[in-house]
Short mmCIF file of C-alpha atoms in Angstrom, two decimals:
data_model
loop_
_atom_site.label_atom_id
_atom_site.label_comp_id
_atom_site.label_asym_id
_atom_site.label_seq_id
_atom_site.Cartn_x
_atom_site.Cartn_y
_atom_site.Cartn_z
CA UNK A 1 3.21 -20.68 -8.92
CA UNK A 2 6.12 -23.73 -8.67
CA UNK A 3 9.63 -22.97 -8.50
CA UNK A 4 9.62 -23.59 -12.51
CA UNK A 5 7.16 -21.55 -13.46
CA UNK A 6 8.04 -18.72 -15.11
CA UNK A 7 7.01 -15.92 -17.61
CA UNK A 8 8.07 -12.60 -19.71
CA UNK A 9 7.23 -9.31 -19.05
CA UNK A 10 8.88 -7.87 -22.05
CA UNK A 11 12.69 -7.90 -20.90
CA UNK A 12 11.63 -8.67 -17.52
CA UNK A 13 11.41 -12.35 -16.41
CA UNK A 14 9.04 -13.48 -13.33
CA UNK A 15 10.05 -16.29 -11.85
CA UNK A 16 9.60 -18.19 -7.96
CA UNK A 17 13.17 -19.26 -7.32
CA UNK A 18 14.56 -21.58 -4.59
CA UNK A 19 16.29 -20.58 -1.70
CA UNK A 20 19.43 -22.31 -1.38
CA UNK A 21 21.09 -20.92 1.61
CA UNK A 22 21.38 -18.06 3.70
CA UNK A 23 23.37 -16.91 6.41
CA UNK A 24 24.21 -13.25 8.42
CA UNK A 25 27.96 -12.12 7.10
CA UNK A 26 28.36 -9.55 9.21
CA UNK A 27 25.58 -7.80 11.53
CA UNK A 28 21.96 -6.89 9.91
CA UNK A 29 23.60 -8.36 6.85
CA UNK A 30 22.95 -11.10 5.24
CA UNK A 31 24.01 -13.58 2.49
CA UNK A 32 21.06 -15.02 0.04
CA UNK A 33 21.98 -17.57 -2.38
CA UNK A 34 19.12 -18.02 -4.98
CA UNK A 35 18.79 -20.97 -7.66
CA UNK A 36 16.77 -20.93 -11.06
CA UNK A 37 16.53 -20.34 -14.62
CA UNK A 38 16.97 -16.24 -14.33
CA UNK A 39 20.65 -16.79 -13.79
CA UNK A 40 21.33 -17.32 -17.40
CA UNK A 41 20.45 -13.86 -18.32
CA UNK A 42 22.19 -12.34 -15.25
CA UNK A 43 24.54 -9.43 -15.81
CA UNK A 44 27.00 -7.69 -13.52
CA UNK A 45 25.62 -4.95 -11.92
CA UNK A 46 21.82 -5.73 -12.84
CA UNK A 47 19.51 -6.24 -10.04
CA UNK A 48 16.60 -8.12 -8.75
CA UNK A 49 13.52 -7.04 -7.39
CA UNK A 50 11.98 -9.52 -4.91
CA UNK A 51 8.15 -9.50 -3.41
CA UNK A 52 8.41 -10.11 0.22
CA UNK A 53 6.66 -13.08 1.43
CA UNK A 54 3.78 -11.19 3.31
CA UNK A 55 0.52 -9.80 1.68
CA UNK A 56 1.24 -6.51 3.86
CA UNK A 57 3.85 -5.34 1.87
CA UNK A 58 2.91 -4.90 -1.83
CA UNK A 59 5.97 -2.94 -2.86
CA UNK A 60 9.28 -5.12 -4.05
CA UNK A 61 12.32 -4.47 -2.60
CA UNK A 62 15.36 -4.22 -4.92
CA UNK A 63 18.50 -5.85 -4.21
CA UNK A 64 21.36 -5.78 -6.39
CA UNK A 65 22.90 -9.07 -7.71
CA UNK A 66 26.27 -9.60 -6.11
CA UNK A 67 27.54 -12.65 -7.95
CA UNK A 68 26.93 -15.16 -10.64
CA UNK A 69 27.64 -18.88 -11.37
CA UNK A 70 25.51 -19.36 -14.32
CA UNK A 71 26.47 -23.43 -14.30
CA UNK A 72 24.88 -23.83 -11.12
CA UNK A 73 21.75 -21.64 -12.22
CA UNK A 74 22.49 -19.98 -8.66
CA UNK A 75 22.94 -16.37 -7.98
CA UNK A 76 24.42 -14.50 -4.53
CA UNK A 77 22.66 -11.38 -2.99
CA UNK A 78 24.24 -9.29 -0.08
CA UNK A 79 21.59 -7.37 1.92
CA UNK A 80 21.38 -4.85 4.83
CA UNK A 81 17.73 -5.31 7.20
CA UNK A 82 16.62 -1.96 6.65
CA UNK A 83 13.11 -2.24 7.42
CA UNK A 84 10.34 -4.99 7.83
CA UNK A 85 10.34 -6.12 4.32
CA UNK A 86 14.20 -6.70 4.12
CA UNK A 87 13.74 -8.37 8.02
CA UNK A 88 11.18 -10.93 6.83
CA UNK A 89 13.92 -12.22 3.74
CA UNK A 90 16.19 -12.65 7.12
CA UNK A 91 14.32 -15.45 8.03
CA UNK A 92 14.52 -17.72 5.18
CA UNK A 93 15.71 -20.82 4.82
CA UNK A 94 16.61 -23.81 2.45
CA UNK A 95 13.95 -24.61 0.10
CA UNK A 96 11.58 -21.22 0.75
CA UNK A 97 10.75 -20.08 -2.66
CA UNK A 98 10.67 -16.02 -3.76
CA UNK A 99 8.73 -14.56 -6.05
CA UNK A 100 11.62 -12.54 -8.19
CA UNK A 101 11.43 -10.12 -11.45
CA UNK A 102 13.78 -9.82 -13.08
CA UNK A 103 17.09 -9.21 -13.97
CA UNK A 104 16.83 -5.80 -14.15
CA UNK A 105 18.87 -2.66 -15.25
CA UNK A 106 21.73 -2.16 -17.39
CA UNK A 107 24.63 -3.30 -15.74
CA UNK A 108 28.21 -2.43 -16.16
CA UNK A 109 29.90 -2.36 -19.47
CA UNK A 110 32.79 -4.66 -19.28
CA UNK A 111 33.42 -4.80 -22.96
CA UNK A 112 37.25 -3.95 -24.26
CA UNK A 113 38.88 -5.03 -20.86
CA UNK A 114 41.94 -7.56 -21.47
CA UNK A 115 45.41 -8.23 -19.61
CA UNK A 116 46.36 -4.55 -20.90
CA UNK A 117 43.90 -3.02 -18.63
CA UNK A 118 43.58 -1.32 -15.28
CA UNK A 119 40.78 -1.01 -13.43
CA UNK A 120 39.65 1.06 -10.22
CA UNK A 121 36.98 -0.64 -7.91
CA UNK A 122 35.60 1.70 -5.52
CA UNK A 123 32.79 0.30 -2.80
CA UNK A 124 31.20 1.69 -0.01
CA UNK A 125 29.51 -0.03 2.52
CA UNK A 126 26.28 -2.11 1.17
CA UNK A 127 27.18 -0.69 -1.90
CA UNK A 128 30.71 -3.09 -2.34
CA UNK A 129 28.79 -6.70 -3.20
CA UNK A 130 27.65 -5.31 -6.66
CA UNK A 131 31.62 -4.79 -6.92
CA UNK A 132 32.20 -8.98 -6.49
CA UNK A 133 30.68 -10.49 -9.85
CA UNK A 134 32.57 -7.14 -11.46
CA UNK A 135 35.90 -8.56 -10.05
CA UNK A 136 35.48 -11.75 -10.92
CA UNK A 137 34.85 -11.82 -14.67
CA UNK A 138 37.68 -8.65 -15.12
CA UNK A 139 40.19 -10.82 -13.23
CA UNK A 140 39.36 -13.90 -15.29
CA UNK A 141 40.58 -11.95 -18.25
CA UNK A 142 43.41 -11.05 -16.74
CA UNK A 143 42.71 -7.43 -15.27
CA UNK A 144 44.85 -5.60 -12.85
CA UNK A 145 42.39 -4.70 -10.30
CA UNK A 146 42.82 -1.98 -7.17
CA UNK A 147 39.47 -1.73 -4.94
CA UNK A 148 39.34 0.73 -2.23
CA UNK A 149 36.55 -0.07 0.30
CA UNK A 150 35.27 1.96 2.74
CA UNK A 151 32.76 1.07 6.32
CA UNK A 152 31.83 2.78 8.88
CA UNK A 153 33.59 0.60 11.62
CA UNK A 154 35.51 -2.77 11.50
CA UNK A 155 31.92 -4.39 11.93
CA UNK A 156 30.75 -3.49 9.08
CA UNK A 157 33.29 -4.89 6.48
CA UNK A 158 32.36 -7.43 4.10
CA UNK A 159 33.60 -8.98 0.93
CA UNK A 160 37.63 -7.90 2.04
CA UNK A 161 38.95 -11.28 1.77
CA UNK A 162 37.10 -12.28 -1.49
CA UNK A 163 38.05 -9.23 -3.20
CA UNK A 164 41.37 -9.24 -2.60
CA UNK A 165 41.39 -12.92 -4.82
CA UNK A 166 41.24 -10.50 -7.43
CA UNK A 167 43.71 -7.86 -6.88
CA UNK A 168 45.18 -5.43 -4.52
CA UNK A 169 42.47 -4.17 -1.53
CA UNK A 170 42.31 -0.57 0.08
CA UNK A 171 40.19 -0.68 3.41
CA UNK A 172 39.18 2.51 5.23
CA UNK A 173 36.78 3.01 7.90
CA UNK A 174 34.92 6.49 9.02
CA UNK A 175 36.43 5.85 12.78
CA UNK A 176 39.50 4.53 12.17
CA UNK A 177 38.52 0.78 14.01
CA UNK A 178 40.09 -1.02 11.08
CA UNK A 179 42.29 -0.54 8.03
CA UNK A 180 42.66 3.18 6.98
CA UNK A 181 40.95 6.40 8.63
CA UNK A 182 38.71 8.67 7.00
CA UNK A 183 36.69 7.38 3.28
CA UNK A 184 37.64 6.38 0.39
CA UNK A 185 38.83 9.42 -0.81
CA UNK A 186 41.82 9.26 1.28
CA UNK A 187 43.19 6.38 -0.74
CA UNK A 188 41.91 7.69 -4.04
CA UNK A 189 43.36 11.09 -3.87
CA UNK A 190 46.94 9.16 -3.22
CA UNK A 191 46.89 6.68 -6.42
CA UNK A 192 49.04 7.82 -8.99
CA UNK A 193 47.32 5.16 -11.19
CA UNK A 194 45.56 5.96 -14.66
CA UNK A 195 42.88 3.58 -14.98
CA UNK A 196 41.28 2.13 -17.74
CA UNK A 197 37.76 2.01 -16.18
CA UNK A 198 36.36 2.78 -12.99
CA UNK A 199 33.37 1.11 -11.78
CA UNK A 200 31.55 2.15 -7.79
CA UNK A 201 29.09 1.58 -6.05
CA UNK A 202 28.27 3.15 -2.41
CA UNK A 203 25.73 6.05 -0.44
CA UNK A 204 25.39 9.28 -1.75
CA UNK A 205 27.92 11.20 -0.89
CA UNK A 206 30.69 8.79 -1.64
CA UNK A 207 28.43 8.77 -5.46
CA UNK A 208 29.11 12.67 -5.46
CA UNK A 209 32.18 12.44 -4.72
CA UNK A 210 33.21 9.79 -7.73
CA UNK A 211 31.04 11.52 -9.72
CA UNK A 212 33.02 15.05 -9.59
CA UNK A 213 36.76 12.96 -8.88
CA UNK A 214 36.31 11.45 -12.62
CA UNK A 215 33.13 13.41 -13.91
CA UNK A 216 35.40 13.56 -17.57
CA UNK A 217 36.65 10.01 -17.53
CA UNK A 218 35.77 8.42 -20.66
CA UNK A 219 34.63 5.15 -18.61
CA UNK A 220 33.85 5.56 -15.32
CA UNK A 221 30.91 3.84 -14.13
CA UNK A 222 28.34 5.05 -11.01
CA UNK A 223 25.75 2.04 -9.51
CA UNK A 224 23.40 4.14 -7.92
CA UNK A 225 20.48 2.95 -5.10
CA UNK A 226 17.08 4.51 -4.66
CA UNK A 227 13.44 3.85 -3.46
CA UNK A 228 11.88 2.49 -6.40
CA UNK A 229 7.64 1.23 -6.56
CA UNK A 230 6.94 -0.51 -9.97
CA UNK A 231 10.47 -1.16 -10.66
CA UNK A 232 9.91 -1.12 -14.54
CA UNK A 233 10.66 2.60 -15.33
CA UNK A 234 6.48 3.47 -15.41
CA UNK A 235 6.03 5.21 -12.09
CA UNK A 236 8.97 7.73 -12.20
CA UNK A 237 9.52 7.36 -8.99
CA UNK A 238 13.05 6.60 -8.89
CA UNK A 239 14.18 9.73 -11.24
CA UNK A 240 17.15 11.64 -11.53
CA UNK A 241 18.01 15.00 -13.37
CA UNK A 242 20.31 15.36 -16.47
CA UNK A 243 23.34 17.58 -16.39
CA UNK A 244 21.77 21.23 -18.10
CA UNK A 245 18.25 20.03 -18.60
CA UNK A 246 15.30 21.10 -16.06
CA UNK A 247 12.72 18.70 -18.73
CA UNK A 248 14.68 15.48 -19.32
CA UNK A 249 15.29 13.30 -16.46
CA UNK A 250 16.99 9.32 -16.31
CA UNK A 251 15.08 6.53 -13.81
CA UNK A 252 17.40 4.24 -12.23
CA UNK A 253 15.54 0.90 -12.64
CA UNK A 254 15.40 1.04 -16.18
CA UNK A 255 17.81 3.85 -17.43
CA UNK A 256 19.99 2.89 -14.64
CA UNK A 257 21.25 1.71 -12.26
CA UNK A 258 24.39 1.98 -13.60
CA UNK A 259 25.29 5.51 -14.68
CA UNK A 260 28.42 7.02 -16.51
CA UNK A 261 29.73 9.87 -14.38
CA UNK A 262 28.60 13.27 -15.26
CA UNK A 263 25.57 11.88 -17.39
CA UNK A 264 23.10 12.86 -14.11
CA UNK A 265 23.05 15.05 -11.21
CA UNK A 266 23.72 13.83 -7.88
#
């Protein structure tokens, strides 16, 4: 297939797109800059699920889609080497194609948001670059922003300085190495704000922990990760339970895998 070819798998779009750049941001995690006609349909929040480049692994690996420029038909994606697959995308470089479905997922509502609004970012390790293209668009309409990060150790931050373009920036750290001991919660628990929206993104238990902190907010927003196969919602392998239901169940690639809190169980 050449880098133009392209075709439709109902929503889903296949598509080889060129590598533009790459380069490690912090360590284990790198910065992939993608070009090609997907972009146009890009959403904040969606992701894309990428074949690795090696006939020994036939499962995709999803990667969420960490900011947009839809003039430049280029899109940015933050990842962590978590295994072999994610280790051979480490090791390309300008003009190396990928073999990339889709955009895919829901993505976060950002509708009704103006220069009257207030908005709580809340990010959590590999979980804060789904947070960027999010703070971008809201600020461009004028949004006052707060985002409260959270890492594991001063190594592991990411994205500070870019975020805080956008708005005022909360860093803690589980050991105290830089910005503000303990998690996110810490901050959170302190705001007196009321916030028009809250979108996240982070591991698990930081998920719970948003999820019970504004389970009745009328829009607060949960990006969840998980293991996914087909990536297309027909495996079920990526399911979730429903609040009060033990039969109806939500899959985050296609019902997800952006989630209102309190609409699934965590």
């Amino acid at each position: 297939m050449n880098p133009t070819c392209k075709k439709r798998m109902g929503a889903i779009r296949l598509e080889t797109m060129k590598v533009v750049a790459q380069e490690e941001i912090a360590p284990a995690i790198f910065e992939l800059v993608l070009e090609g006609e997907m972009v146009e349909a890009m959403r904040a929040g969606q992701f894309l699920h990428l074949r690795v480049p090696d006939d020994s692994h036939l499962l995709r690996r999803p990667i969420s889609i960490s900011s947009i420029d839809k003039a430049k038909k280029q899109c940015r994606l933050i990842y962590r080497i978590e295994g072999a697959g994610t280790a051979i995308f480490s090791t390309l470089s300008q003009g190396d194609t990928l073999d990339v479905m889709g955009p895919q997922g829901n993505g976060f509502d950002l509708s009704d948001l103006d220069d009257q609004s207030k908005v709580l970012l809340v990010g959590g390790g590999i979980g804060v670059p789904p947070l960027l293209e999010v703070a971008k668009e809201l600020h461009a309409r004028g949004v006052k922003l707060v985002t409260v990060l959270g890492f594991a150790n001063k190594d592991a931050v990411i994205l500070e300085k870019e975020l805080a373009q956008y708005g005022q920036v909360f860093v803690t750290t589980d050991d105290g190495s830089y910005g503000i001991k303990g998690n996110v919660s810490v901050v959170i628990n302190d705001l007196d704000n009321q916030f028009d929206a809250v979108y996240s993104c982070g591991a698990p238990g930081m998920m719970k922990y948003i999820n019970q902190r504004f389970h009745d907010h009328p829009r607060a927003y949960l990006s969840l990760e998980s293991r996914m196969a087909c990536g297309m919602g027909a495996c079920y392998a990526c399911v979730l339970k429903v609040p009060d239901s033990e039969t109806v169940s939500q899959r985050v690639c296609e019902d997800g895998p952006v989630f209102r809190t309190g609409t699934v169980v965590l």
